[in-house]
Amino acid sequence: MKDKRMNERQVSVTAQSGAYTLLAHGQVAAGFWSRLVGLIGRRSLGAGEGLLIYPCSSVHCWFMHLPIDVVYV
């Protein structure tokens, strides 16, 4: 089931050289609510999955049930 809080666009982020992929299967959180909610409620992320938060000046982890890595691009 698709998460209706997120934008329907799928994104990927690769290094400029193309040598590696930072995000293979990502969703975009560009609106106020989608950025606020983010990954709250998710129990896991698959390999290559993630969330591109735009715009973003900070990240919170309140009420999250999984560890995350944050990369500012």
Short mmCIF file of N, CA, C and O in Angstrom, two decimals:
data_model
loop_
_atom_site.label_atom_id
_atom_site.label_comp_id
_atom_site.label_asym_id
_atom_site.label_seq_id
_atom_site.Cartn_x
_atom_site.Cartn_y
_atom_site.Cartn_z
N MET A 1 0.84 -1.18 0.00
CA MET A 1 0.00 0.00 0.00
C MET A 1 0.89 1.24 0.00
O MET A 1 1.80 1.35 0.79
N LYS A 2 0.60 2.17 -0.89
CA LYS A 2 1.40 3.39 -0.97
C LYS A 2 1.11 4.31 0.19
O LYS A 2 0.00 4.41 0.67
N ASP A 3 2.14 5.00 0.62
CA ASP A 3 2.02 5.97 1.71
C ASP A 3 1.49 7.27 1.11
O ASP A 3 2.18 7.93 0.36
N LYS A 4 0.26 7.65 1.43
CA LYS A 4 -0.38 8.83 0.85
C LYS A 4 0.20 10.13 1.37
O LYS A 4 -0.09 11.18 0.84
N ARG A 5 1.04 10.09 2.41
CA ARG A 5 1.63 11.31 2.94
C ARG A 5 2.75 11.82 2.05
O ARG A 5 3.15 12.96 2.12
N MET A 6 3.29 10.96 1.22
CA MET A 6 4.44 11.31 0.41
C MET A 6 4.03 11.65 -1.01
O MET A 6 3.02 11.20 -1.51
N ASN A 7 4.87 12.42 -1.66
CA ASN A 7 4.68 12.73 -3.06
C ASN A 7 4.82 11.44 -3.86
O ASN A 7 5.59 10.57 -3.50
N GLU A 8 4.09 11.32 -4.93
CA GLU A 8 4.10 10.09 -5.73
C GLU A 8 5.39 9.90 -6.52
O GLU A 8 5.62 8.85 -7.06
N ARG A 9 6.23 10.92 -6.59
CA ARG A 9 7.46 10.80 -7.37
C ARG A 9 8.44 9.84 -6.69
O ARG A 9 8.62 9.88 -5.49
N GLN A 10 9.06 9.01 -7.49
CA GLN A 10 10.13 8.14 -7.03
C GLN A 10 11.44 8.78 -7.46
O GLN A 10 11.54 9.30 -8.57
N VAL A 11 12.43 8.77 -6.59
CA VAL A 11 13.71 9.40 -6.90
C VAL A 11 14.86 8.44 -6.62
O VAL A 11 14.71 7.48 -5.86
N SER A 12 15.99 8.73 -7.23
CA SER A 12 17.24 8.05 -6.89
C SER A 12 18.32 9.11 -6.84
O SER A 12 18.24 10.13 -7.53
N VAL A 13 19.32 8.89 -6.01
CA VAL A 13 20.43 9.83 -5.86
C VAL A 13 21.73 9.05 -6.04
O VAL A 13 21.98 8.09 -5.34
N THR A 14 22.52 9.47 -7.02
CA THR A 14 23.81 8.82 -7.28
C THR A 14 24.92 9.86 -7.18
O THR A 14 24.68 11.06 -7.33
N ALA A 15 26.12 9.39 -6.96
CA ALA A 15 27.29 10.27 -6.93
C ALA A 15 27.48 10.86 -8.32
O ALA A 15 27.11 10.25 -9.33
N GLN A 16 28.05 12.04 -8.40
CA GLN A 16 28.26 12.71 -9.68
C GLN A 16 29.05 11.83 -10.64
O GLN A 16 28.77 11.80 -11.83
N SER A 17 29.99 11.09 -10.12
CA SER A 17 30.80 10.20 -10.95
C SER A 17 30.02 8.96 -11.38
O SER A 17 30.44 8.25 -12.28
N GLY A 18 28.91 8.69 -10.70
CA GLY A 18 28.13 7.50 -10.99
C GLY A 18 28.71 6.25 -10.35
O GLY A 18 28.24 5.14 -10.59
N ALA A 19 29.72 6.43 -9.52
CA ALA A 19 30.42 5.28 -8.91
C ALA A 19 29.58 4.57 -7.86
O ALA A 19 29.76 3.39 -7.63
N TYR A 20 28.65 5.28 -7.20
CA TYR A 20 27.83 4.64 -6.19
C TYR A 20 26.48 5.34 -6.08
O TYR A 20 26.31 6.47 -6.50
N THR A 21 25.53 4.63 -5.53
CA THR A 21 24.17 5.13 -5.37
C THR A 21 23.89 5.37 -3.89
O THR A 21 24.08 4.47 -3.07
N LEU A 22 23.47 6.58 -3.56
CA LEU A 22 23.10 6.90 -2.18
C LEU A 22 21.68 6.45 -1.87
O LEU A 22 21.38 6.02 -0.78
N LEU A 23 20.80 6.60 -2.84
CA LEU A 23 19.38 6.29 -2.66
C LEU A 23 18.87 5.69 -3.96
O LEU A 23 18.90 6.34 -4.99
N ALA A 24 18.43 4.44 -3.92
CA ALA A 24 17.96 3.77 -5.12
C ALA A 24 16.45 3.88 -5.30
O ALA A 24 15.96 4.06 -6.41
N HIS A 25 15.70 3.76 -4.22
CA HIS A 25 14.24 3.79 -4.27
C HIS A 25 13.74 4.75 -3.21
O HIS A 25 13.50 4.35 -2.08
N GLY A 26 13.60 6.01 -3.57
CA GLY A 26 13.20 6.99 -2.59
C GLY A 26 11.90 7.68 -2.92
O GLY A 26 11.49 7.71 -4.07
N GLN A 27 11.26 8.19 -1.90
CA GLN A 27 10.08 9.02 -2.05
C GLN A 27 10.45 10.44 -1.68
O GLN A 27 11.41 10.67 -0.94
N VAL A 28 9.67 11.40 -2.18
CA VAL A 28 9.93 12.81 -1.92
C VAL A 28 8.95 13.33 -0.88
O VAL A 28 7.75 13.14 -1.02
N ALA A 29 9.48 13.96 0.16
CA ALA A 29 8.65 14.66 1.15
C ALA A 29 8.92 16.15 0.96
O ALA A 29 9.92 16.67 1.42
N ALA A 30 8.03 16.83 0.23
CA ALA A 30 8.26 18.24 -0.11
C ALA A 30 7.26 19.18 0.56
O ALA A 30 7.51 20.36 0.65
N GLY A 31 6.14 18.66 1.02
CA GLY A 31 5.14 19.49 1.68
C GLY A 31 5.37 19.54 3.18
O GLY A 31 6.11 18.73 3.74
N PHE A 32 4.74 20.49 3.85
CA PHE A 32 4.92 20.66 5.29
C PHE A 32 4.63 19.37 6.06
O PHE A 32 5.43 18.91 6.85
N TRP A 33 3.46 18.76 5.83
CA TRP A 33 3.06 17.58 6.59
C TRP A 33 3.91 16.36 6.26
O TRP A 33 4.28 15.60 7.14
N SER A 34 4.22 16.18 4.98
CA SER A 34 5.04 15.01 4.62
C SER A 34 6.44 15.13 5.20
O SER A 34 7.04 14.14 5.61
N ARG A 35 6.99 16.35 5.28
CA ARG A 35 8.29 16.54 5.92
C ARG A 35 8.20 16.33 7.42
O ARG A 35 9.10 15.76 8.04
N LEU A 36 7.12 16.82 8.04
CA LEU A 36 6.95 16.68 9.50
C LEU A 36 6.81 15.21 9.90
O LEU A 36 7.46 14.75 10.82
N VAL A 37 5.99 14.46 9.17
CA VAL A 37 5.74 13.05 9.50
C VAL A 37 6.91 12.17 9.06
O VAL A 37 7.33 11.28 9.80
N GLY A 38 7.45 12.41 7.89
CA GLY A 38 8.63 11.66 7.42
C GLY A 38 8.46 10.16 7.48
O GLY A 38 7.55 9.60 6.88
N LEU A 39 9.28 9.49 8.27
CA LEU A 39 9.26 8.02 8.37
C LEU A 39 8.57 7.52 9.63
O LEU A 39 8.65 6.33 9.94
N ILE A 40 7.89 8.40 10.36
CA ILE A 40 7.17 7.98 11.56
C ILE A 40 6.16 6.91 11.18
O ILE A 40 5.43 7.04 10.20
N GLY A 41 6.12 5.84 11.94
CA GLY A 41 5.19 4.74 11.67
C GLY A 41 5.80 3.62 10.86
O GLY A 41 5.25 2.52 10.82
N ARG A 42 6.92 3.87 10.18
CA ARG A 42 7.58 2.81 9.43
C ARG A 42 8.37 1.93 10.39
O ARG A 42 9.02 2.42 11.30
N ARG A 43 8.31 0.63 10.24
CA ARG A 43 9.04 -0.31 11.08
C ARG A 43 10.39 -0.69 10.46
O ARG A 43 11.28 -1.15 11.16
N SER A 44 10.50 -0.52 9.15
CA SER A 44 11.76 -0.88 8.49
C SER A 44 11.83 -0.20 7.13
O SER A 44 10.84 0.28 6.61
N LEU A 45 13.04 -0.18 6.59
CA LEU A 45 13.29 0.27 5.23
C LEU A 45 14.07 -0.82 4.53
O LEU A 45 14.97 -1.42 5.10
N GLY A 46 13.71 -1.08 3.30
CA GLY A 46 14.44 -2.07 2.52
C GLY A 46 15.76 -1.52 2.02
O GLY A 46 16.03 -0.32 2.11
N ALA A 47 16.58 -2.38 1.48
CA ALA A 47 17.87 -1.97 0.92
C ALA A 47 17.63 -0.94 -0.19
O ALA A 47 16.81 -1.16 -1.08
N GLY A 48 18.31 0.18 -0.10
CA GLY A 48 18.19 1.22 -1.12
C GLY A 48 16.99 2.14 -0.96
O GLY A 48 16.82 3.05 -1.75
N GLU A 49 16.14 1.89 0.04
CA GLU A 49 14.97 2.74 0.26
C GLU A 49 15.33 3.94 1.12
O GLU A 49 16.25 3.88 1.93
N GLY A 50 14.59 5.02 0.94
CA GLY A 50 14.84 6.19 1.75
C GLY A 50 13.83 7.29 1.46
O GLY A 50 12.87 7.10 0.72
N LEU A 51 14.08 8.43 2.05
CA LEU A 51 13.19 9.57 1.94
C LEU A 51 14.02 10.80 1.62
O LEU A 51 14.97 11.12 2.34
N LEU A 52 13.69 11.47 0.53
CA LEU A 52 14.33 12.73 0.17
C LEU A 52 13.46 13.85 0.71
O LEU A 52 12.31 13.99 0.29
N ILE A 53 13.98 14.59 1.67
CA ILE A 53 13.22 15.66 2.31
C ILE A 53 13.71 16.98 1.72
O ILE A 53 14.89 17.33 1.85
N TYR A 54 12.78 17.70 1.05
CA TYR A 54 13.16 18.95 0.40
C TYR A 54 12.08 19.99 0.58
O TYR A 54 10.92 19.69 0.31
N PRO A 55 12.38 21.18 1.01
CA PRO A 55 13.64 21.63 1.57
C PRO A 55 13.81 21.11 2.99
O PRO A 55 12.84 20.71 3.62
N CYS A 56 15.04 21.15 3.49
CA CYS A 56 15.31 20.58 4.81
C CYS A 56 16.49 21.28 5.46
O CYS A 56 17.57 21.31 4.89
N SER A 57 16.27 21.82 6.65
CA SER A 57 17.37 22.43 7.39
C SER A 57 17.71 21.64 8.65
O SER A 57 18.74 21.87 9.27
N SER A 58 16.83 20.70 9.04
CA SER A 58 17.08 19.86 10.21
C SER A 58 16.22 18.60 10.12
O SER A 58 15.27 18.54 9.36
N VAL A 59 16.59 17.60 10.92
CA VAL A 59 15.88 16.32 10.92
C VAL A 59 15.57 15.94 12.36
O VAL A 59 16.43 16.08 13.23
N HIS A 60 14.34 15.47 12.62
CA HIS A 60 14.00 14.98 13.95
C HIS A 60 13.76 13.47 13.90
O HIS A 60 13.47 12.93 12.84
N CYS A 61 13.90 12.81 15.03
CA CYS A 61 13.69 11.36 15.10
C CYS A 61 12.67 11.00 16.18
O CYS A 61 12.67 9.88 16.68
N TRP A 62 11.81 11.95 16.53
CA TRP A 62 10.78 11.67 17.53
C TRP A 62 9.84 10.59 17.04
O TRP A 62 9.42 10.59 15.89
N PHE A 63 9.49 9.67 17.91
CA PHE A 63 8.51 8.60 17.65
C PHE A 63 8.91 7.65 16.52
O PHE A 63 8.08 6.94 15.98
N MET A 64 10.18 7.63 16.17
CA MET A 64 10.62 6.73 15.10
C MET A 64 11.03 5.40 15.70
O MET A 64 11.56 5.34 16.80
N HIS A 65 10.78 4.33 14.96
CA HIS A 65 11.04 2.97 15.43
C HIS A 65 12.20 2.31 14.71
O HIS A 65 12.37 1.11 14.78
N LEU A 66 12.99 3.09 13.96
CA LEU A 66 14.11 2.51 13.25
C LEU A 66 15.28 3.49 13.26
O LEU A 66 15.09 4.70 13.28
N PRO A 67 16.50 2.96 13.25
CA PRO A 67 17.66 3.85 13.17
C PRO A 67 17.80 4.37 11.74
O PRO A 67 17.42 3.69 10.78
N ILE A 68 18.34 5.58 11.60
CA ILE A 68 18.49 6.16 10.27
C ILE A 68 19.89 6.74 10.11
O ILE A 68 20.56 7.06 11.08
N ASP A 69 20.30 6.87 8.89
CA ASP A 69 21.49 7.63 8.50
C ASP A 69 20.98 8.85 7.77
O ASP A 69 20.07 8.76 6.95
N VAL A 70 21.55 10.01 8.07
CA VAL A 70 21.15 11.25 7.42
C VAL A 70 22.29 11.74 6.55
O VAL A 70 23.43 11.83 7.02
N VAL A 71 22.00 12.03 5.29
CA VAL A 71 22.98 12.56 4.36
C VAL A 71 22.44 13.86 3.80
O VAL A 71 21.34 13.89 3.24
N TYR A 72 23.18 14.93 3.98
CA TYR A 72 22.79 16.22 3.39
C TYR A 72 23.41 16.29 2.01
O TYR A 72 24.62 16.18 1.86
N VAL A 73 22.57 16.47 0.99
CA VAL A 73 23.04 16.50 -0.41
C VAL A 73 22.90 17.91 -0.93
O VAL A 73 21.88 18.54 -0.78
#
